[in-house]
Short mmCIF file of C-alpha atoms in Angstrom, two decimals:
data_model
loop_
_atom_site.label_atom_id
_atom_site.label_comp_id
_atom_site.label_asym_id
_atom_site.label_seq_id
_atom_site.Cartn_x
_atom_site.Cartn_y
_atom_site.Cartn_z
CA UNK T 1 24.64 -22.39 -9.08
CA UNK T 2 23.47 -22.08 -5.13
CA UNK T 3 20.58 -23.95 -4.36
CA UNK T 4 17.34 -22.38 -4.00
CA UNK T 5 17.16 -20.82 -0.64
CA UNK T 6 13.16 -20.99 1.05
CA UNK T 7 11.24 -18.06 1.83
CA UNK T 8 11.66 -17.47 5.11
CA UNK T 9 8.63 -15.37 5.77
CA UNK T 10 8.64 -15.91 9.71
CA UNK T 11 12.37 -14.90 10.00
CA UNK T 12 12.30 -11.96 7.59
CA UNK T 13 9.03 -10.45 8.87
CA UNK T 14 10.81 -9.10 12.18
CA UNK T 15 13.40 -7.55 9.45
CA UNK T 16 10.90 -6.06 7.22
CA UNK T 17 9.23 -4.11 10.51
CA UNK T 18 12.56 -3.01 11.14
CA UNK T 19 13.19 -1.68 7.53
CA UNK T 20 9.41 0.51 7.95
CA UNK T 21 9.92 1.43 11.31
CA UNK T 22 13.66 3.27 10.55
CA UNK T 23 12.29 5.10 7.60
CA UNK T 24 9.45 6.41 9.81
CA UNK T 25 11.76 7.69 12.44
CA UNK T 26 14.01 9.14 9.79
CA UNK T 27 11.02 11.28 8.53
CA UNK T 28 9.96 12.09 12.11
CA UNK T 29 11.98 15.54 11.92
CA UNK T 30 10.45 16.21 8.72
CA UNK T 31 6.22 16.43 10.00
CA UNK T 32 5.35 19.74 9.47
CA UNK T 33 7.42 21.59 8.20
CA UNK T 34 6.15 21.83 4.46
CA UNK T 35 8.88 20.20 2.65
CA UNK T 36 7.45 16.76 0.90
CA UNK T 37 10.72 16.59 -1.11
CA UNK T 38 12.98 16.22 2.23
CA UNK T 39 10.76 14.20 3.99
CA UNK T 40 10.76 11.64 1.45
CA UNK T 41 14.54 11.44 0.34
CA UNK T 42 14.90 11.30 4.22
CA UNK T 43 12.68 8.11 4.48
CA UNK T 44 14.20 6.74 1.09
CA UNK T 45 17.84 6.95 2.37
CA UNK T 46 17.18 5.13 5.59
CA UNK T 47 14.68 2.34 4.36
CA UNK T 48 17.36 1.58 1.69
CA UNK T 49 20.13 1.40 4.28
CA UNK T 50 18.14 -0.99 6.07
CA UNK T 51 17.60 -2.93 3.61
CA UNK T 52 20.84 -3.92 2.56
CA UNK T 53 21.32 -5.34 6.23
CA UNK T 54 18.67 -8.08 5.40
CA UNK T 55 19.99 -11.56 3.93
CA UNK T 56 18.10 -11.58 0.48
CA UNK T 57 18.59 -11.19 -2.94
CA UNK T 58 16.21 -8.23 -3.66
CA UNK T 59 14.77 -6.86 -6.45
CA UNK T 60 12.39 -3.58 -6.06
CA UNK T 61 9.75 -4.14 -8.38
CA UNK T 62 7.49 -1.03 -6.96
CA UNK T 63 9.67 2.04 -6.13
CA UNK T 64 10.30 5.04 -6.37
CA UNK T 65 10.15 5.31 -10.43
CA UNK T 66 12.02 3.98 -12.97
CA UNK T 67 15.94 4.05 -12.69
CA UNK T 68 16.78 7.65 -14.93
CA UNK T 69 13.79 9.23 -12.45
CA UNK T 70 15.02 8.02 -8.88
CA UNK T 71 18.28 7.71 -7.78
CA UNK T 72 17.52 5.28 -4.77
CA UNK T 73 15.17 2.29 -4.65
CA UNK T 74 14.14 2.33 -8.36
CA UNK T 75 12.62 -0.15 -10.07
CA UNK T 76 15.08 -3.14 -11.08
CA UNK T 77 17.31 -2.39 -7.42
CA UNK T 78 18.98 -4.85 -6.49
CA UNK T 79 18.81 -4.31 -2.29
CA UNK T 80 20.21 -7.14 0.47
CA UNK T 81 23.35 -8.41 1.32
CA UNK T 82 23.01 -10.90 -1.48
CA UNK T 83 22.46 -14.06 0.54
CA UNK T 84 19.45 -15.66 1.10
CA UNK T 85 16.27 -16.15 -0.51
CA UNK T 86 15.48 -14.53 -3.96
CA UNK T 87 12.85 -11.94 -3.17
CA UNK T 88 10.83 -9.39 -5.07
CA UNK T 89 9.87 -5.73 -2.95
CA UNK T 90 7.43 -3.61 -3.21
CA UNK T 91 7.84 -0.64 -1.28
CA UNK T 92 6.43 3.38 -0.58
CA UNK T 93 8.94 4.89 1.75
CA UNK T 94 6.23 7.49 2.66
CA UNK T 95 2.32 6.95 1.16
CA UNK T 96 1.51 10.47 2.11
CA UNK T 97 4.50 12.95 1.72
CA UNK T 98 1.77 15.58 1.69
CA UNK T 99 0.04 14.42 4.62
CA UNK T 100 3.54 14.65 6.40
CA UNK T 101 4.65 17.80 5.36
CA UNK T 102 0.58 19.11 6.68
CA UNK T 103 0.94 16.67 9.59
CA UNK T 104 -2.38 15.44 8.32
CA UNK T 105 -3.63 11.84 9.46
CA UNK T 106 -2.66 8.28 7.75
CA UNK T 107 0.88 9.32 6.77
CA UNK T 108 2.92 5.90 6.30
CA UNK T 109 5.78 3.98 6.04
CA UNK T 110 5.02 0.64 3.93
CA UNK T 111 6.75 -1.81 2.53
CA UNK T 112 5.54 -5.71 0.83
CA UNK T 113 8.06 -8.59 0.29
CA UNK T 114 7.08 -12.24 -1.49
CA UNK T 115 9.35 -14.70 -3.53
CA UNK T 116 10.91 -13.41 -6.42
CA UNK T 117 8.16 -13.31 -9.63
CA UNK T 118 5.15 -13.16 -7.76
CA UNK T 119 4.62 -9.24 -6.76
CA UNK T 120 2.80 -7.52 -10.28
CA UNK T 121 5.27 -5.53 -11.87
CA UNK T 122 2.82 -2.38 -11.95
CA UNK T 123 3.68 0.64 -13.87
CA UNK T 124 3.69 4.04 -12.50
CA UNK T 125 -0.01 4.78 -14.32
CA UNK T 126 -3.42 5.02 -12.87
CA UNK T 127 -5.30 2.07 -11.94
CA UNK T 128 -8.97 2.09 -11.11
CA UNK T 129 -9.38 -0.06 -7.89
CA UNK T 130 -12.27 -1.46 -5.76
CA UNK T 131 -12.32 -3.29 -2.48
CA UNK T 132 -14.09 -4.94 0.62
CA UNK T 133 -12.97 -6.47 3.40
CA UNK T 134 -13.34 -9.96 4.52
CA UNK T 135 -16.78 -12.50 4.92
CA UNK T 136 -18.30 -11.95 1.56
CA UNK T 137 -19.42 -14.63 -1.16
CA UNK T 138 -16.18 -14.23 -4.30
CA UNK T 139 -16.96 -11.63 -6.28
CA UNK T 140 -20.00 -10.14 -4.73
CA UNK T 141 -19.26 -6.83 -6.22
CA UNK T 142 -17.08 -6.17 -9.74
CA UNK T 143 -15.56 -3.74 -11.44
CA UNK T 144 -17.25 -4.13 -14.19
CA UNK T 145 -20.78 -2.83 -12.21
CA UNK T 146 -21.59 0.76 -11.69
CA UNK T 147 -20.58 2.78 -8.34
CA UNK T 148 -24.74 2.13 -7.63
CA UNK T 149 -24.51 -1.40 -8.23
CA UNK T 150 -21.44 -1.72 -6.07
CA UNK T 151 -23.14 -0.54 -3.44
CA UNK T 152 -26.31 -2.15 -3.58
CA UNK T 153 -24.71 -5.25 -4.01
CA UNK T 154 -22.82 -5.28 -0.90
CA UNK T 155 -25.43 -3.77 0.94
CA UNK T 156 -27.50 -7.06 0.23
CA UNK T 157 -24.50 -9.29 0.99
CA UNK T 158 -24.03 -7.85 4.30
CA UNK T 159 -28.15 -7.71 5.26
CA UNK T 160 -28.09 -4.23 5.48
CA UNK T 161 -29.56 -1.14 4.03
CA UNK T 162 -27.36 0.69 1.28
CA UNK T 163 -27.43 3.84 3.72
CA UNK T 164 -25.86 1.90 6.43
CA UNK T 165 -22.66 1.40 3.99
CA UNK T 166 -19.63 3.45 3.85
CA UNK T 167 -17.32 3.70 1.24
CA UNK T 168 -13.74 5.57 1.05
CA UNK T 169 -12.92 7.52 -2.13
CA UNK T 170 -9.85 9.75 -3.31
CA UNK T 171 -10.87 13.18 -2.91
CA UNK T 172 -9.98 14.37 -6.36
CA UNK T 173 -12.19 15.82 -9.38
CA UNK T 174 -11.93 12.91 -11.40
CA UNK T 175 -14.19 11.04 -8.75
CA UNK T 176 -17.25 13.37 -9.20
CA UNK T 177 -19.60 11.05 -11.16
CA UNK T 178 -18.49 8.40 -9.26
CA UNK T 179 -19.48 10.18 -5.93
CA UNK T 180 -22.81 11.16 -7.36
CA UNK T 181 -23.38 7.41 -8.20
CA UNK T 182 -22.25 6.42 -4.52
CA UNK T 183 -24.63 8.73 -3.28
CA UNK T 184 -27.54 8.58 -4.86
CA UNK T 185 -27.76 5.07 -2.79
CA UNK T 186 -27.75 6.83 0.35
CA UNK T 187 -23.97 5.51 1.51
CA UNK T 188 -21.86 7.60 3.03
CA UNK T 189 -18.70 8.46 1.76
CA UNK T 190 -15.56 9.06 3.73
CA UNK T 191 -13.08 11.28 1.49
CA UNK T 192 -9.01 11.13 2.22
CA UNK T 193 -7.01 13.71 0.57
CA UNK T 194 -4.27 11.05 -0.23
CA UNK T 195 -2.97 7.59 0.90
CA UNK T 196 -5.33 5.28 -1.03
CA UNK T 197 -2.88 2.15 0.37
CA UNK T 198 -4.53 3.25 4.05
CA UNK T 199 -7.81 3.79 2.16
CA UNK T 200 -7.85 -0.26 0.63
CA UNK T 201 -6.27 -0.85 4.20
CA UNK T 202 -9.40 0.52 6.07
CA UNK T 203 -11.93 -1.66 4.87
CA UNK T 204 -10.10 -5.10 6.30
CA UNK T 205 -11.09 -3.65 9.63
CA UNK T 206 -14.56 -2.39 9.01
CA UNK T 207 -15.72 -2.71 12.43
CA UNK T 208 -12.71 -0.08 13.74
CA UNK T 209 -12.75 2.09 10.67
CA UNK T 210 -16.34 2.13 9.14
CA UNK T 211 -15.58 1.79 6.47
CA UNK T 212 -17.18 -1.12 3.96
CA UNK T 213 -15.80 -0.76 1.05
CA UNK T 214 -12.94 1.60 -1.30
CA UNK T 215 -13.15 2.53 -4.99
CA UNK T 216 -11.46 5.00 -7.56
CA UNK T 217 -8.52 5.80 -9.29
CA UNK T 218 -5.01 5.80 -7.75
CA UNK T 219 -1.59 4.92 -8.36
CA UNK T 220 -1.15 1.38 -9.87
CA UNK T 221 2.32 0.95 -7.56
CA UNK T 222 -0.09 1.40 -4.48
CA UNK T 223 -2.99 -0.98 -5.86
CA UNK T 224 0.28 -4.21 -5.50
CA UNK T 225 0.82 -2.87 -2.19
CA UNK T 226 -2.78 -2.71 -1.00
CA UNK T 227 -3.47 -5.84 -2.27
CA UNK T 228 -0.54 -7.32 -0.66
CA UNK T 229 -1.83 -5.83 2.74
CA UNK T 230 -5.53 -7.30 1.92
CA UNK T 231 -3.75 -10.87 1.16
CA UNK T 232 -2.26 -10.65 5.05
CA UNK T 233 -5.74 -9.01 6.65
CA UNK T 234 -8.25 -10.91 4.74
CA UNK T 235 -10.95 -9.11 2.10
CA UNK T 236 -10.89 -9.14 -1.92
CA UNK T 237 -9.74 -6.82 -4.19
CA UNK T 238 -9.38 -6.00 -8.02
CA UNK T 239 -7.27 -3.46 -10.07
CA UNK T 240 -7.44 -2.27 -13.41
CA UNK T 241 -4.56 -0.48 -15.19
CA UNK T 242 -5.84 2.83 -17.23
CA UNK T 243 -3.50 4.64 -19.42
CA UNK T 244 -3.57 8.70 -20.16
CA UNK T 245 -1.71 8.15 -23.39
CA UNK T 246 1.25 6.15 -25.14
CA UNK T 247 3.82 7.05 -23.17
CA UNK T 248 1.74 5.38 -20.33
CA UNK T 249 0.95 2.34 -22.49
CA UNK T 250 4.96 2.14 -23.13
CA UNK T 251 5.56 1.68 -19.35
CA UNK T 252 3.19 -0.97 -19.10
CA UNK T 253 5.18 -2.84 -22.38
CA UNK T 254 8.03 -2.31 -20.35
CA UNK T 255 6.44 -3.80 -17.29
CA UNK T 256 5.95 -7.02 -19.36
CA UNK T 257 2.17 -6.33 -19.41
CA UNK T 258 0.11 -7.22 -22.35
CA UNK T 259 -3.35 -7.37 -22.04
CA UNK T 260 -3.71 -3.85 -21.51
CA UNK T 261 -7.01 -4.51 -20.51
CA UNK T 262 -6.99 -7.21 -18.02
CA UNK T 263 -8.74 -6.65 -14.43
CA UNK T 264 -6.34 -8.21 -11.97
CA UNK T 265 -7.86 -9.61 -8.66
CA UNK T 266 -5.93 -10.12 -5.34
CA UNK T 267 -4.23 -12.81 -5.66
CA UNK T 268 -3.17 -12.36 -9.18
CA UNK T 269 -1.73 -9.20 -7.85
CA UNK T 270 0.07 -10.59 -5.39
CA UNK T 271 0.32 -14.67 -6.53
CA UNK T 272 1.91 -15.97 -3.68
CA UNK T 273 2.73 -15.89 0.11
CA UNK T 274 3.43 -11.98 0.98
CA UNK T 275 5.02 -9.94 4.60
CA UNK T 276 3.81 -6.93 4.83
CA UNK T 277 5.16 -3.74 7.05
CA UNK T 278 3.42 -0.75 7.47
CA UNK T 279 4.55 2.13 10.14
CA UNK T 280 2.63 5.29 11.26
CA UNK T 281 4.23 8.60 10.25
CA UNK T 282 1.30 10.95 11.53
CA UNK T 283 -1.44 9.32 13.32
CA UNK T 284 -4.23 7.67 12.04
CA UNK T 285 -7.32 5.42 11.66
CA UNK T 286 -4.72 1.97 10.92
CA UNK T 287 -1.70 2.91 13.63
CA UNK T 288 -0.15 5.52 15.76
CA UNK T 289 1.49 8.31 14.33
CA UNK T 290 5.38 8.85 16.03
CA UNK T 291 5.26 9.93 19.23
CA UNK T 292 8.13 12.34 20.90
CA UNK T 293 9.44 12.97 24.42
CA UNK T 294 13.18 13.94 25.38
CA UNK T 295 15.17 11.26 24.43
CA UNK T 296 13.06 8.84 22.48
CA UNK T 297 10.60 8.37 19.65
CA UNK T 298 8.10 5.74 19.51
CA UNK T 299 6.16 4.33 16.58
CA UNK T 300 3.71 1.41 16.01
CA UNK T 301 4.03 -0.68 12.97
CA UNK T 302 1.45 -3.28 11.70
CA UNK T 303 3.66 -6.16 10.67
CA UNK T 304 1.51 -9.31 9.29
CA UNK T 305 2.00 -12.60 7.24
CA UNK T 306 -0.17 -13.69 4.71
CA UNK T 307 0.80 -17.32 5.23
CA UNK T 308 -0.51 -17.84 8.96
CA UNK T 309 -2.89 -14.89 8.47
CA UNK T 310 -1.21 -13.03 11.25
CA UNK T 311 -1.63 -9.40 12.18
CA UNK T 312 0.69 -8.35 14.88
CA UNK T 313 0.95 -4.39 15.94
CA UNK T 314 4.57 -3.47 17.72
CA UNK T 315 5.47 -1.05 19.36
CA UNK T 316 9.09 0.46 19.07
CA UNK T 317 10.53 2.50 22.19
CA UNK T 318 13.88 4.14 20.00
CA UNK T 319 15.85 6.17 22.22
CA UNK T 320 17.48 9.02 20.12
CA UNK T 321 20.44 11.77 20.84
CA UNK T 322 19.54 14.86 21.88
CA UNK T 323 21.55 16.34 18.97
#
């Protein structure tokens, strides 16, 4: 048996922007024009071909579904050339294939790598999530307390009024109450249409985005890769998986999970050191959107490290054929 090759989080990082940044520019043709389904397989085929150029033994443990529902970059993948360290991906090849097709803001690329074992093995179900970003006492707010009791809490932890807070929420039906509750403090809300990984995202860098704090319920594949972006940026976060019916709870038994119950924080989401790659498809409130002239397309990535804390943002000059 080979010996067991380090994490090399430094060296891989430049890899893993590499890996967003080429399924972004695959997509590029793709904003606009209506077709979600294109766009996608479009920014599936190429961040699986980059992958495979990386030295790693890769597993995707967030995908694109499970393997008899996506032919590339399911769940159980192996990706990589098949040297190097073990590693465990989690990955969204476009978190926003709506907002693409629309050309709507916050349209992503993003992609999460860690040692192998340490990404949660989420299943594709709902999980109710709540964040903030970074400078607050541990567990100032819960999941466990009401939308109105989030707020207020916060409010008080950050010395300011519960009208001065702003919270992002999943525009979707199922969030009525929950707005009511928010509002009836006198925060503001700031609804997206879709991309709750941007949404958790937004509140690391509450003074550019305004916003304080995220809640609702959103895919449980996104909640590991949100967390693994708040692990890099800073800020705490905490998931709970719900299930719709047993076919739901049977994907979580498959998942290994057993506590069906459980209310996962950060770091048990994510339990160890974590890259993280995320680049713009359409612009937005976290990074440039690609940008055209003859001859080239540019894009920005966010590439950061949760080990050093790091946050770098690149920008990527790709000259392209005029065919």
């Amino acid at each position: 048996m080979a010996d067991k090759v380090v994490f090399a989080d430094r060296m891989l990082s430049l890899g893993l922007a590499r890996v967003s940044e080429a399924a972004a520019t695959a997509s590029a043709d793709l904003v606009g024009r209506g077709d979600e389904k294109a766009a996608d397989q479009a920014a599936v085929n190429a961040m699986r071909d980059q992958l495979n150029l990386l030295d790693i033994q890769g597993t995707v443990v967030i995908g694109e579904g499970e393997r008899d529902e996506a032919p590339m970059l399911y769940i159980g993948e192996e990706v990589g050339t098949g040297d190097g360290p073990a590693v465990d991906i989690a990955l969204d090849p476009l978190e926003g294939t709506t907002l693409t097709a629309k050309d709507m803001p916050n349209a992503l690329t993003v992609i999460a790598m860690a040692p192998r074992g340490t990404l949660l093995h989420a299943p594709d179900v709902y999980m109710e999530k709540l964040a903030i970003g970074p400078g607050y006492p541990k567990d100032v707010v819960s999941l466990e307390m009401s939308p109105k009791e989030r707020v207020e809490a916060l409010a008080k932890a950050k010395g300011c009024d519960t009208k001065d807070i702003t919270v992002c929420v999943l525009e979707r039906p199922r969030h009525e109450e929950m707005i009511e509750g928010i509002r009836s403090t006198g925060a503001a809300i700031r609804l997206i249409t879709d991309g709750d990984v941007a949404g958790v995202i937004h509140c690391a860098e509450a003074e550019i985005t305004g916003i304080d704090m995220y809640m609702g319920r959103g895919g449980a594949p996104e909640g590991v890769l949100a967390a693994s972006a708040l692990k890099c940026m800073g800020g705490q976060m905490w998931g709970q998986l719900t299930f719709r019916n047993d076919d739901e709870r049977g994907r979580a038994a498959k998942a290994g999970i057993t506590d069906l119950d459980r209310i996962y924080s950060r770091d048990e989401m994510v339990t160890a050191d974590v890259i993280f790659a995320a680049t713009g498809v359409t612009d937005g409130s976290i990074v440039s959107g690609i940008k055209r002239e003859p001859g080239w397309l540019t894009t920005e990535t966010l590439l950061m490290r949760s080990k050093t804390g790091s946050v770098r943002r690149m920008i990527y000059r790709n000259p392209v054929s005029a065919d």
